[in-house]
Structures are given as structure tokens and as C-alpha cells.
Amino acid sequence: MSARQPHELLLAAQQSPAANDLVTTLDGQPVTTTLKVAAGTGSQHKNVLELVRTYIDDLQEFGLVTFETRARSEGQHGGGDAEYAVLNEEQSALLLAYMRNSEIVRQFKKALIRDFFNMRRALAAPALPNFADPAAAARAWADEVEARRALASKTAQLEHQVADQAPAVAGLKLIADASGSMCFRDAAATLNMPQHALTDYLVSKGWIYERAGAEGYKAYRARLQALDLRYNTFGYESKTTGERKARQQVRITNKGLTRLAEMIAVEAAERKLAAATPQHQHRLGLDPS
């Protein structure tokens, strides 16, 4: 049983600016009562209350059913206090489902759904200050000024961050747009990884491949067209015949090196997140599988 005083819900309904015919608020939540249900469906209240007690376990799956009392008027039969139940939207809908499906019940259910909807919308709307009250108006003005200052401060902070990062971003763009290129050894050193790890990575990502009978790696056409890779042709002298020959070497352009750095950084962050997720689930007592 609730410890609320008699008339508390009725007083709350009268004082609530969002109150309507069927729904009021209790502790900030929209509710109705068995009194409203009985009146709206043409039922005796004692029968509606008995229905609540019969299905109390079902109703309390959607929250605790609260019981209130109100003083009977002098003209009411029986004297003393009358008990009624307070129901939230789900509980009232379930209660109506247990009632006989007559036309009056269907019409009341439609009206109740409408009033719950209107109440939720009214509760979600921002409350306007009472501008007739100088103190309330002053507080509202001060809150608005403070909110604007906070927004201006946040905007300035973001602008400073962009300004601080601008030289680095510009530097990366200059590197990416530059016409130079690197061999795999120098590129691996720049990316702080072993040369064999870089070549394996390029093969796995479809940048380069090995062709039977050919020396060195070959570049895929898509990466050449994207200007991530290029061929460098150079001459050399055969150690066996002394003949001058030409050879092509795949090199990574500055644009390609910038793209690789981004790819490697993103994948490293994803691996770190994937490794941390099971640990987080374990700490929460969840099964990571």
C-alpha cells in the first residue's frame, strides 16, 4: 500500500498544468485511476478494483500498482474512505484488455490512449518561465546568457583545436601532393615497421603481387591509377654477361605513403577496440561470445 495522504493524487491533478480529463501526473509520470476507468466504461468501481486485484501480478510486470484513498462525500453510500488504484499507461491498457470488449470500452480506450499521448507530449515540452515574476524572468535571462557563453566558449575551443591542427594537416597534404616516391625499405622505415611486414601488408591489401619468372614485385593497375604506386625504371649491368639492362622497381608515392599511414592507424585502433571489448564485457559479467 502507498503511504500517500488522501486526496494527494486528486490535488496533484488539479495543480498539474498538463492535466486532462483522464490522465494526470504522479511523480512526473502520466497515470490514470480505476475511478476514471470505472466512470469511462460505465462499470461499478468495486468491480474494476476487484479486477485489478485479480490480475495484480500481471499488472505489476509494468510497475508497482499504487493504491490511494479518498474521503467519501456525505451523499455517498457507506461512509468512510474509498480506495482506488493508480495505473500507468501499460497497466491501464492491460486492465481494459481484461474487460468485456463492448463499444463503450473501445471508445474509452481510444480516449485514454489520446490523453496519455497528449500528456507525454506536454511533459516533453520545455516549460516557459513565468515572465510576470521578475525573479523568474531574471533567472531565465541569466540561464540564457550562461548557455550562450558556454556555447561561445566551446566554439572558440574547437576553433583553436582546428587552428592548432592546421599546420599538421597542411603538412600531410603537401607530402601527399608531392611528386616524390620511396622504395619499400625507406617507406617501411618511415612507417616504423620491418620491410618484410610492409611488403606482406601491401600484398594482403592488393597493392602489389609477385609474378612467376619476373624479378621483384609488380603493382596492380588500380594502385597505379590512384597514384599510390609508381614504377621507377633504372639501368644496370648484368653480372654474368656484362650487358646493360633496364629494370622496373615498384615505389610508393608520397600520396600512397600517406594513405598507408592512415590505413595502418585505423586498423590498429580497431584491433585495440576489439581487444578491449571482451575485457569490458567480462568486467560487466557479460558473456563475450
PDB file of N, CA, C and O in Angstrom, residues 143-176:
ATOM      1  N   ASP A 143      20.128  32.275 -17.230  1.00  0.00           N
ATOM      2  CA  ASP A 143      20.395  30.953 -17.790  1.00  0.00           C
ATOM      3  C   ASP A 143      20.685  31.036 -19.280  1.00  0.00           C
ATOM      4  O   ASP A 143      21.560  30.333 -19.803  1.00  0.00           O
ATOM      5  N   GLU A 144      19.927  31.895 -19.981  1.00  0.00           N
ATOM      6  CA  GLU A 144      20.142  32.053 -21.420  1.00  0.00           C
ATOM      7  C   GLU A 144      21.519  32.636 -21.707  1.00  0.00           C
ATOM      8  O   GLU A 144      22.238  32.175 -22.614  1.00  0.00           O
ATOM      9  N   VAL A 145      21.904  33.645 -20.932  1.00  0.00           N
ATOM     10  CA  VAL A 145      23.228  34.256 -21.113  1.00  0.00           C
ATOM     11  C   VAL A 145      24.321  33.235 -20.839  1.00  0.00           C
ATOM     12  O   VAL A 145      25.315  33.135 -21.581  1.00  0.00           O
ATOM     13  N   GLU A 146      24.166  32.450 -19.763  1.00  0.00           N
ATOM     14  CA  GLU A 146      25.162  31.450 -19.417  1.00  0.00           C
ATOM     15  C   GLU A 146      25.271  30.380 -20.504  1.00  0.00           C
ATOM     16  O   GLU A 146      26.373  29.930 -20.846  1.00  0.00           O
ATOM     17  N   ALA A 147      24.141  29.977 -21.075  1.00  0.00           N
ATOM     18  CA  ALA A 147      24.155  28.971 -22.136  1.00  0.00           C
ATOM     19  C   ALA A 147      24.864  29.502 -23.377  1.00  0.00           C
ATOM     20  O   ALA A 147      25.638  28.790 -24.023  1.00  0.00           O
ATOM     21  N   ARG A 148      24.630  30.785 -23.691  1.00  0.00           N
ATOM     22  CA  ARG A 148      25.296  31.372 -24.857  1.00  0.00           C
ATOM     23  C   ARG A 148      26.789  31.499 -24.626  1.00  0.00           C
ATOM     24  O   ARG A 148      27.600  31.283 -25.534  1.00  0.00           O
ATOM     25  N   ARG A 149      27.184  31.848 -23.402  1.00  0.00           N
ATOM     26  CA  ARG A 149      28.612  31.936 -23.097  1.00  0.00           C
ATOM     27  C   ARG A 149      29.288  30.575 -23.203  1.00  0.00           C
ATOM     28  O   ARG A 149      30.399  30.450 -23.712  1.00  0.00           O
ATOM     29  N   ALA A 150      28.603  29.542 -22.698  1.00  0.00           N
ATOM     30  CA  ALA A 150      29.161  28.192 -22.768  1.00  0.00           C
ATOM     31  C   ALA A 150      29.320  27.747 -24.221  1.00  0.00           C
ATOM     32  O   ALA A 150      30.331  27.138 -24.595  1.00  0.00           O
ATOM     33  N   LEU A 151      28.311  28.082 -25.063  1.00  0.00           N
ATOM     34  CA  LEU A 151      28.394  27.731 -26.470  1.00  0.00           C
ATOM     35  C   LEU A 151      29.529  28.476 -27.158  1.00  0.00           C
ATOM     36  O   LEU A 151      30.278  27.910 -27.956  1.00  0.00           O
ATOM     37  N   ALA A 152      29.676  29.773 -26.836  1.00  0.00           N
ATOM     38  CA  ALA A 152      30.754  30.560 -27.422  1.00  0.00           C
ATOM     39  C   ALA A 152      32.120  30.025 -27.007  1.00  0.00           C
ATOM     40  O   ALA A 152      33.052  29.963 -27.799  1.00  0.00           O
ATOM     41  N   SER A 153      32.238  29.619 -25.740  1.00  0.00           N
ATOM     42  CA  SER A 153      33.493  29.058 -25.250  1.00  0.00           C
ATOM     43  C   SER A 153      33.826  27.762 -25.955  1.00  0.00           C
ATOM     44  O   SER A 153      34.984  27.517 -26.342  1.00  0.00           O
ATOM     45  N   LYS A 154      32.807  26.891 -26.135  1.00  0.00           N
ATOM     46  CA  LYS A 154      33.032  25.623 -26.817  1.00  0.00           C
ATOM     47  C   LYS A 154      33.420  25.854 -28.271  1.00  0.00           C
ATOM     48  O   LYS A 154      34.327  25.183 -28.801  1.00  0.00           O
ATOM     49  N   THR A 155      32.768  26.824 -28.919  1.00  0.00           N
ATOM     50  CA  THR A 155      33.087  27.137 -30.308  1.00  0.00           C
ATOM     51  C   THR A 155      34.515  27.634 -30.439  1.00  0.00           C
ATOM     52  O   THR A 155      35.256  27.233 -31.336  1.00  0.00           O
ATOM     53  N   ALA A 156      34.921  28.522 -29.520  1.00  0.00           N
ATOM     54  CA  ALA A 156      36.282  29.046 -29.539  1.00  0.00           C
ATOM     55  C   ALA A 156      37.299  27.930 -29.321  1.00  0.00           C
ATOM     56  O   ALA A 156      38.362  27.898 -29.954  1.00  0.00           O
ATOM     57  N   GLN A 157      36.978  27.004 -28.419  1.00  0.00           N
ATOM     58  CA  GLN A 157      37.875  25.878 -28.155  1.00  0.00           C
ATOM     59  C   GLN A 157      38.070  25.024 -29.401  1.00  0.00           C
ATOM     60  O   GLN A 157      39.193  24.619 -29.722  1.00  0.00           O
ATOM     61  N   LEU A 158      36.962  24.752 -30.102  1.00  0.00           N
ATOM     62  CA  LEU A 158      37.053  23.959 -31.326  1.00  0.00           C
ATOM     63  C   LEU A 158      37.838  24.693 -32.405  1.00  0.00           C
ATOM     64  O   LEU A 158      38.621  24.087 -33.145  1.00  0.00           O
ATOM     65  N   GLU A 159      37.641  26.012 -32.491  1.00  0.00           N
ATOM     66  CA  GLU A 159      38.386  26.796 -33.477  1.00  0.00           C
ATOM     67  C   GLU A 159      39.875  26.764 -33.185  1.00  0.00           C
ATOM     68  O   GLU A 159      40.705  26.685 -34.103  1.00  0.00           O
ATOM     69  N   HIS A 160      40.233  26.819 -31.893  1.00  0.00           N
ATOM     70  CA  HIS A 160      41.640  26.745 -31.524  1.00  0.00           C
ATOM     71  C   HIS A 160      42.227  25.381 -31.875  1.00  0.00           C
ATOM     72  O   HIS A 160      43.377  25.283 -32.332  1.00  0.00           O
ATOM     73  N   GLN A 161      41.444  24.312 -31.649  1.00  0.00           N
ATOM     74  CA  GLN A 161      41.916  22.981 -31.994  1.00  0.00           C
ATOM     75  C   GLN A 161      42.162  22.850 -33.487  1.00  0.00           C
ATOM     76  O   GLN A 161      43.162  22.282 -33.925  1.00  0.00           O
ATOM     77  N   VAL A 162      41.224  23.397 -34.272  1.00  0.00           N
ATOM     78  CA  VAL A 162      41.397  23.358 -35.731  1.00  0.00           C
ATOM     79  C   VAL A 162      42.634  24.140 -36.141  1.00  0.00           C
ATOM     80  O   VAL A 162      43.419  23.710 -36.998  1.00  0.00           O
ATOM     81  N   ALA A 163      42.822  25.317 -35.518  1.00  0.00           N
ATOM     82  CA  ALA A 163      43.994  26.136 -35.836  1.00  0.00           C
ATOM     83  C   ALA A 163      45.282  25.427 -35.462  1.00  0.00           C
ATOM     84  O   ALA A 163      46.278  25.486 -36.196  1.00  0.00           O
ATOM     85  N   ASP A 164      45.278  24.737 -34.313  1.00  0.00           N
ATOM     86  CA  ASP A 164      46.482  24.022 -33.876  1.00  0.00           C
ATOM     87  C   ASP A 164      46.809  22.866 -34.814  1.00  0.00           C
ATOM     88  O   ASP A 164      47.982  22.541 -35.041  1.00  0.00           O
ATOM     89  N   GLN A 165      45.750  22.219 -35.342  1.00  0.00           N
ATOM     90  CA  GLN A 165      45.967  21.065 -36.198  1.00  0.00           C
ATOM     91  C   GLN A 165      46.228  21.456 -37.652  1.00  0.00           C
ATOM     92  O   GLN A 165      46.695  20.634 -38.433  1.00  0.00           O
ATOM     93  N   ALA A 166      45.930  22.692 -37.992  1.00  0.00           N
ATOM     94  CA  ALA A 166      46.053  23.121 -39.383  1.00  0.00           C
ATOM     95  C   ALA A 166      47.452  22.921 -39.959  1.00  0.00           C
ATOM     96  O   ALA A 166      47.598  22.411 -41.080  1.00  0.00           O
ATOM     97  N   PRO A 167      48.535  23.298 -39.244  1.00  0.00           N
ATOM     98  CA  PRO A 167      49.869  23.085 -39.823  1.00  0.00           C
ATOM     99  C   PRO A 167      50.157  21.612 -40.113  1.00  0.00           C
ATOM    100  O   PRO A 167      50.720  21.277 -41.146  1.00  0.00           O
ATOM    101  N   ALA A 168      49.749  20.726 -39.180  1.00  0.00           N
ATOM    102  CA  ALA A 168      49.995  19.300 -39.405  1.00  0.00           C
ATOM    103  C   ALA A 168      49.195  18.793 -40.588  1.00  0.00           C
ATOM    104  O   ALA A 168      49.693  18.020 -41.411  1.00  0.00           O
ATOM    105  N   VAL A 169      47.935  19.233 -40.699  1.00  0.00           N
ATOM    106  CA  VAL A 169      47.103  18.816 -41.823  1.00  0.00           C
ATOM    107  C   VAL A 169      47.675  19.331 -43.133  1.00  0.00           C
ATOM    108  O   VAL A 169      47.735  18.614 -44.142  1.00  0.00           O
ATOM    109  N   ALA A 170      48.091  20.580 -43.121  1.00  0.00           N
ATOM    110  CA  ALA A 170      48.686  21.157 -44.325  1.00  0.00           C
ATOM    111  C   ALA A 170      49.966  20.424 -44.708  1.00  0.00           C
ATOM    112  O   ALA A 170      50.240  20.194 -45.885  1.00  0.00           O
ATOM    113  N   GLY A 171      50.745  20.052 -43.671  1.00  0.00           N
ATOM    114  CA  GLY A 171      51.977  19.318 -43.936  1.00  0.00           C
ATOM    115  C   GLY A 171      51.704  17.965 -44.568  1.00  0.00           C
ATOM    116  O   GLY A 171      52.380  17.561 -45.519  1.00  0.00           O
ATOM    117  N   LEU A 172      50.698  17.255 -44.059  1.00  0.00           N
ATOM    118  CA  LEU A 172      50.346  15.973 -44.654  1.00  0.00           C
ATOM    119  C   LEU A 172      49.878  16.131 -46.091  1.00  0.00           C
ATOM    120  O   LEU A 172      50.169  15.295 -46.949  1.00  0.00           O
ATOM    121  N   LYS A 173      49.119  17.211 -46.349  1.00  0.00           N
ATOM    122  CA  LYS A 173      48.643  17.429 -47.713  1.00  0.00           C
ATOM    123  C   LYS A 173      49.805  17.717 -48.663  1.00  0.00           C
ATOM    124  O   LYS A 173      49.843  17.254 -49.801  1.00  0.00           O
ATOM    125  N   LEU A 174      50.792  18.503 -48.181  1.00  0.00           N
ATOM    126  CA  LEU A 174      51.961  18.785 -49.013  1.00  0.00           C
ATOM    127  C   LEU A 174      52.727  17.513 -49.325  1.00  0.00           C
ATOM    128  O   LEU A 174      53.189  17.294 -50.443  1.00  0.00           O
ATOM    129  N   ILE A 175      52.841  16.646 -48.294  1.00  0.00           N
ATOM    130  CA  ILE A 175      53.535  15.382 -48.516  1.00  0.00           C
ATOM    131  C   ILE A 175      52.776  14.534 -49.519  1.00  0.00           C
ATOM    132  O   ILE A 175      53.352  13.942 -50.439  1.00  0.00           O
ATOM    133  N   ALA A 176      51.437  14.455 -49.336  1.00  0.00           N
ATOM    134  CA  ALA A 176      50.627  13.630 -50.228  1.00  0.00           C
ATOM    135  C   ALA A 176      50.652  14.138 -51.661  1.00  0.00           C
ATOM    136  O   ALA A 176      50.607  13.353 -52.607  1.00  0.00           O
TER     137      ALA A 176
END
